[in-house]
Amino acid sequence: MSSELVIQGSLFTPVSPTEFTFLRQALVCIDSTGTIARIVRATDTDYSDVQQTAQRLDHLWQLPHNQYILPGFIDLHVHAPQWPQAGLALDRPLDQWLNTYTFPLEAKFADTTYATKVYHHLVHELLRNGTTTAMYFGTLHLDANLALARQCAQQGQRGFIGQLAMDNPDQTPATYRQASSQEALQTTERFIVQLQRLAKTTGAALTPVITPRFVPSCTSETLRGLGVLAHRNDLPIQSHCSESNWEEQYAELTYHQRDAAVLDQFQLLTSRSVMAHGTQLNADDLTLFADRQTTVAHCPISNCYFGNAVFPVQQALQHQVNVGLGSDLSGGFTPSL
């Protein structure tokens, strides 16, 4: 059976955190669903046959010799509503940056028209920079989060999208938080149902993600309920963990545990969890992450501004912790991984 598209060109693809494979002038055969059905190496016996068949059917796309094929980038940590302020006020401490700039901006996404405009541009820009899969923090607004999902579907990006939960009156502004734990959990449940329905009707690769913003922003009731929802629906979880001194100190003062232990207490560290930053993680935390098979979204640019430390990548890998990359828009100023 012939492929719908055959791309001829040299490609790089990773095989481990420290190794990659390079294939010169391979044939990447893509089927009618957009899936790579086969990669034909230049040394394969049927290389010429596959190339000639694709050329005869006008399905061959030959890259110039100064261009290369790369896998689509996977951005594990994007704050979608923060795109309009990328690069703004990165000299401020994290809590000031959130309360002065970020929370007021995110509150504007109650306007779904505004949200759609921003998200159309964001998804386009990420795709333009090679990001074909993104894990997104949304806002408190269900309709705006669905608008983000529709942009992913329309533009062909795989989206893992989170309905934000934050209800702690001691750590979040009255103008931008859920009124109660019940509201936070019910909105999350509605979002799960509606996003799964949208994915089914569009055929798009869309997945709801359980999303407590971080431990300080949520009451213990909400953290507990989100853990239950994640397990009941077998869903990914995303949050921040040990991002800064402030966040780590809050966990220790409030729960008398480290940030990672608090998340684990509420069943939020799983094999489907992605926790951003981790600059304050110690050896015990890394062992816990490895035991739970939880992934760290390493965000090197934003860590320079807000992390108060450098994430120990080599130490994490030695502990067998899964590590991926995140842009952390807008704590990171660039959409390019």
XYZ file of C-alpha atoms in Angstrom:
337
model
C 0.000 0.000 0.000
C 1.397 3.413 -0.953
C 1.832 6.228 1.555
C -0.082 9.485 1.335
C 3.167 11.391 1.821
C 6.829 10.404 1.734
C 9.365 12.922 3.041
C 12.921 12.365 1.832
C 15.578 13.958 4.002
C 18.116 13.530 6.773
C 16.715 13.185 10.276
C 17.669 13.255 13.932
C 15.705 11.345 16.570
C 16.568 10.746 20.258
C 16.933 7.241 21.673
C 17.806 8.205 25.278
C 18.407 11.372 27.330
C 22.010 11.436 26.094
C 21.946 9.777 22.653
C 20.357 10.329 19.269
C 20.201 8.576 15.910
C 21.031 10.330 12.647
C 19.746 8.911 9.352
C 20.959 10.443 6.105
C 18.385 10.818 3.308
C 15.790 8.533 4.872
C 12.236 8.158 3.564
C 9.580 8.998 6.161
C 6.342 7.331 5.024
C 3.149 8.897 6.381
C -0.250 7.214 6.047
C -3.705 8.726 5.531
C -4.189 9.316 9.288
C -1.027 11.427 9.504
C 0.858 8.676 11.311
C 4.426 7.707 10.441
C 3.913 4.203 9.082
C 7.542 3.464 8.315
C 11.014 4.995 8.072
C 13.026 3.592 5.184
C 16.797 3.865 5.561
C 19.002 4.570 2.577
C 20.511 1.102 3.030
C 17.176 -0.766 2.891
C 16.761 -2.956 -0.186
C 13.421 -1.425 -1.206
C 14.569 2.197 -0.779
C 14.545 2.928 -4.540
C 11.173 1.237 -5.039
C 9.519 3.277 -2.263
C 11.065 6.501 -3.545
C 10.080 5.895 -7.166
C 6.518 4.870 -6.284
C 6.037 8.017 -4.209
C 7.499 10.143 -7.002
C 5.216 8.565 -9.599
C 2.144 9.227 -7.426
C 3.334 12.775 -6.696
C 3.568 11.917 -2.989
C 7.292 12.631 -2.600
C 8.521 15.721 -0.742
C 12.295 16.108 -1.004
C 13.979 18.361 1.533
C 16.971 20.486 0.502
C 20.274 19.156 1.819
C 20.580 22.021 4.329
C 17.286 21.097 6.029
C 16.674 18.321 8.563
C 13.726 16.434 10.000
C 13.266 16.598 13.771
C 10.589 15.052 15.987
C 7.885 17.465 17.082
C 8.801 19.148 20.355
C 6.767 18.348 23.485
C 6.423 21.349 25.793
C 5.498 20.029 29.240
C 4.678 23.356 30.877
C 2.844 26.245 29.233
C 0.675 28.802 31.022
C -1.549 29.523 28.041
C -3.227 32.709 29.360
C 0.139 34.292 30.177
C 1.211 34.534 26.525
C 0.310 38.273 26.319
C 2.832 39.097 29.085
C 5.774 36.943 27.928
C 8.963 38.579 29.200
C 7.213 41.034 31.524
C 8.544 41.875 35.018
C 10.779 38.831 35.330
C 12.899 40.728 37.849
C 10.143 40.523 40.481
C 9.912 37.791 43.163
C 7.440 35.051 42.239
C 4.673 36.005 44.669
C 4.827 39.673 43.562
C 4.907 38.695 39.885
C 1.813 36.538 40.351
C -0.259 39.033 42.311
C 0.730 42.210 40.442
C 0.729 40.983 36.856
C -0.276 37.362 36.342
C -3.495 36.912 38.281
C -5.057 40.130 36.873
C -4.141 39.012 33.345
C -5.603 35.538 33.798
C -8.815 37.058 35.173
C -9.366 38.714 31.770
C -10.043 35.289 30.265
C -13.581 35.447 31.593
C -14.053 37.092 28.183
C -14.131 34.093 25.835
C -13.690 36.288 22.754
C -10.462 37.629 24.197
C -9.385 34.098 25.122
C -10.005 32.802 21.610
C -7.925 35.601 20.087
C -4.986 34.974 22.421
C -5.115 31.197 22.080
C -5.326 31.288 18.291
C -2.085 33.241 18.226
C -0.401 31.127 20.929
C -1.077 27.751 19.308
C 0.042 29.090 15.926
C 3.271 30.444 17.423
C 4.077 27.228 19.260
C 3.521 25.186 16.093
C 5.701 27.632 14.173
C 8.460 26.877 16.681
C 8.065 23.124 16.243
C 5.958 22.325 19.323
C 3.439 19.727 18.171
C 2.374 18.694 21.700
C 1.846 21.008 24.665
C 0.698 20.561 28.249
C -1.287 23.667 29.117
C -2.380 25.365 32.304
C -5.646 27.118 31.536
C -7.546 29.521 33.780
C -10.519 29.299 36.132
C -12.837 29.815 33.154
C -14.266 26.636 31.651
C -15.367 28.292 28.390
C -11.940 29.836 27.841
C -10.254 26.477 28.404
C -12.549 24.909 25.822
C -11.629 27.748 23.443
C -7.985 26.735 23.861
C -8.919 23.132 23.112
C -10.746 24.170 19.949
C -7.668 26.048 18.743
C -5.548 22.946 19.295
C -8.088 20.893 17.346
C -8.363 23.371 14.483
C -4.620 23.908 14.100
C -3.597 20.279 14.595
C -1.711 20.434 17.873
C -1.955 17.680 20.468
C -3.149 19.371 23.640
C -3.116 18.315 27.278
C -5.273 21.004 28.874
C -5.932 21.788 32.511
C -8.940 23.438 34.124
C -7.193 25.464 36.817
C -8.102 24.921 40.475
C -7.274 27.551 43.109
C -9.570 28.274 46.044
C -7.390 29.117 49.038
C -8.493 32.563 50.278
C -5.257 33.026 52.223
C -3.028 32.779 49.154
C -5.143 33.895 46.183
C -6.840 37.240 45.426
C -10.586 37.612 45.886
C -10.812 38.739 42.254
C -9.289 35.515 40.958
C -10.177 32.329 42.776
C -12.972 29.809 43.063
C -15.453 30.574 45.798
C -15.210 27.132 47.369
C -13.681 23.702 47.051
C -17.032 22.441 45.799
C -16.944 24.941 42.930
C -13.351 24.034 42.034
C -14.111 20.314 41.914
C -17.435 20.609 40.103
C -15.948 22.888 37.445
C -13.105 20.423 36.933
C -15.591 17.563 36.503
C -17.622 19.526 33.960
C -14.461 20.388 32.052
C -13.398 16.740 31.888
C -16.740 15.716 30.409
C -16.904 18.565 27.902
C -13.298 18.239 26.722
C -13.651 14.490 26.232
C -16.809 15.139 24.221
C -14.978 17.737 22.095
C -12.128 15.317 21.462
C -14.600 12.666 20.334
C -16.545 14.934 17.996
C -13.458 16.525 16.405
C -11.184 13.488 16.393
C -8.489 15.725 17.875
C -5.841 14.540 20.341
C -7.139 16.388 23.400
C -6.722 15.222 26.997
C -8.034 16.863 30.189
C -5.449 17.304 32.935
C -6.132 17.637 36.660
C -4.558 20.999 37.542
C -4.122 22.330 41.069
C -2.077 25.464 40.481
C 0.239 24.615 43.370
C -0.072 23.663 47.019
C -0.398 27.258 48.357
C -3.279 28.137 46.020
C -5.533 25.213 46.999
C -7.254 24.166 50.200
C -6.574 20.662 51.450
C -10.159 19.709 50.553
C -9.543 20.678 46.935
C -6.194 18.898 46.753
C -7.801 15.761 48.158
C -10.755 15.957 45.760
C -8.531 16.495 42.733
C -6.505 13.419 43.644
C -9.716 11.387 43.786
C -10.854 12.771 40.408
C -7.535 11.935 38.776
C -7.644 8.330 39.949
C -11.339 7.858 39.190
C -10.916 9.087 35.607
C -7.349 7.820 35.042
C -6.164 11.294 34.048
C -2.817 13.096 33.944
C -2.031 15.581 36.705
C 0.033 18.754 36.477
C 1.141 21.268 39.060
C 4.215 23.036 40.393
C 6.467 21.398 42.961
C 9.296 22.974 44.943
C 9.500 25.832 42.460
C 10.866 28.412 44.879
C 11.830 29.058 48.484
C 8.447 30.669 49.057
C 6.480 27.659 47.809
C 8.610 25.141 49.720
C 8.406 27.173 52.934
C 4.612 27.394 52.659
C 4.322 23.595 52.545
C 6.580 23.145 55.542
C 4.831 25.826 57.624
C 1.306 24.702 56.722
C 1.601 20.909 56.468
C 4.917 20.319 58.279
C 6.051 18.407 55.197
C 8.008 19.166 52.099
C 6.090 20.199 48.981
C 6.541 16.831 47.260
C 5.272 14.941 50.318
C 2.159 17.129 50.483
C 1.314 16.406 46.846
C 1.903 12.710 47.458
C -0.323 12.775 50.526
C -3.212 13.854 48.285
C -2.465 11.193 45.601
C -1.178 13.798 43.154
C 2.175 12.154 42.430
C 1.521 9.337 39.962
C 3.046 7.862 36.826
C 0.881 10.317 34.857
C 1.901 13.399 36.864
C 4.070 16.214 35.515
C 5.424 18.580 38.151
C 7.079 21.781 37.017
C 10.428 23.193 38.137
C 11.581 21.174 41.165
C 14.553 23.433 41.850
C 14.242 22.822 45.598
C 13.875 19.023 45.394
C 16.299 17.159 47.650
C 17.500 13.540 47.452
C 14.498 12.220 49.407
C 12.108 14.098 47.106
C 13.827 12.675 44.030
C 13.534 9.169 45.464
C 9.809 9.770 45.981
C 9.441 11.032 42.412
C 11.244 7.948 41.112
C 9.057 5.612 43.202
C 5.891 7.277 41.897
C 7.325 7.519 38.328
C 6.428 11.206 38.352
C 7.940 13.462 35.683
C 9.658 16.795 36.270
C 9.047 19.526 33.683
C 12.448 21.229 33.688
C 12.050 24.913 32.806
C 15.606 26.295 32.678
C 14.773 29.822 31.552
C 12.119 30.612 34.156
C 14.167 28.884 36.843
C 16.767 31.615 36.313
C 14.178 34.175 37.366
C 11.984 32.436 39.941
C 13.581 29.152 40.971
C 16.063 30.436 43.584
C 18.217 27.459 42.541
C 19.242 25.295 39.593
C 17.317 22.075 38.990
C 19.802 19.182 39.409
C 19.168 17.423 36.099
C 22.019 14.920 36.372
C 21.099 14.056 39.946
C 17.469 13.532 38.921
C 18.461 11.244 36.054
C 20.722 9.285 38.396
C 17.681 8.775 40.647
C 15.808 7.401 37.595
C 13.422 10.379 37.602
C 11.690 11.175 34.300
C 12.698 14.649 33.087
C 11.275 16.634 30.179
C 11.428 20.258 29.049
C 9.000 23.114 29.525
C 9.047 26.676 28.230
C 6.976 27.892 31.209
C 5.443 30.710 29.224
C 5.396 33.385 30.503
C 7.896 32.807 33.296
C 9.991 31.753 30.327
C 9.981 34.488 27.736
C 10.294 32.371 24.571
C 7.916 29.859 22.974
C 10.839 27.954 21.448
C 12.036 24.806 23.193
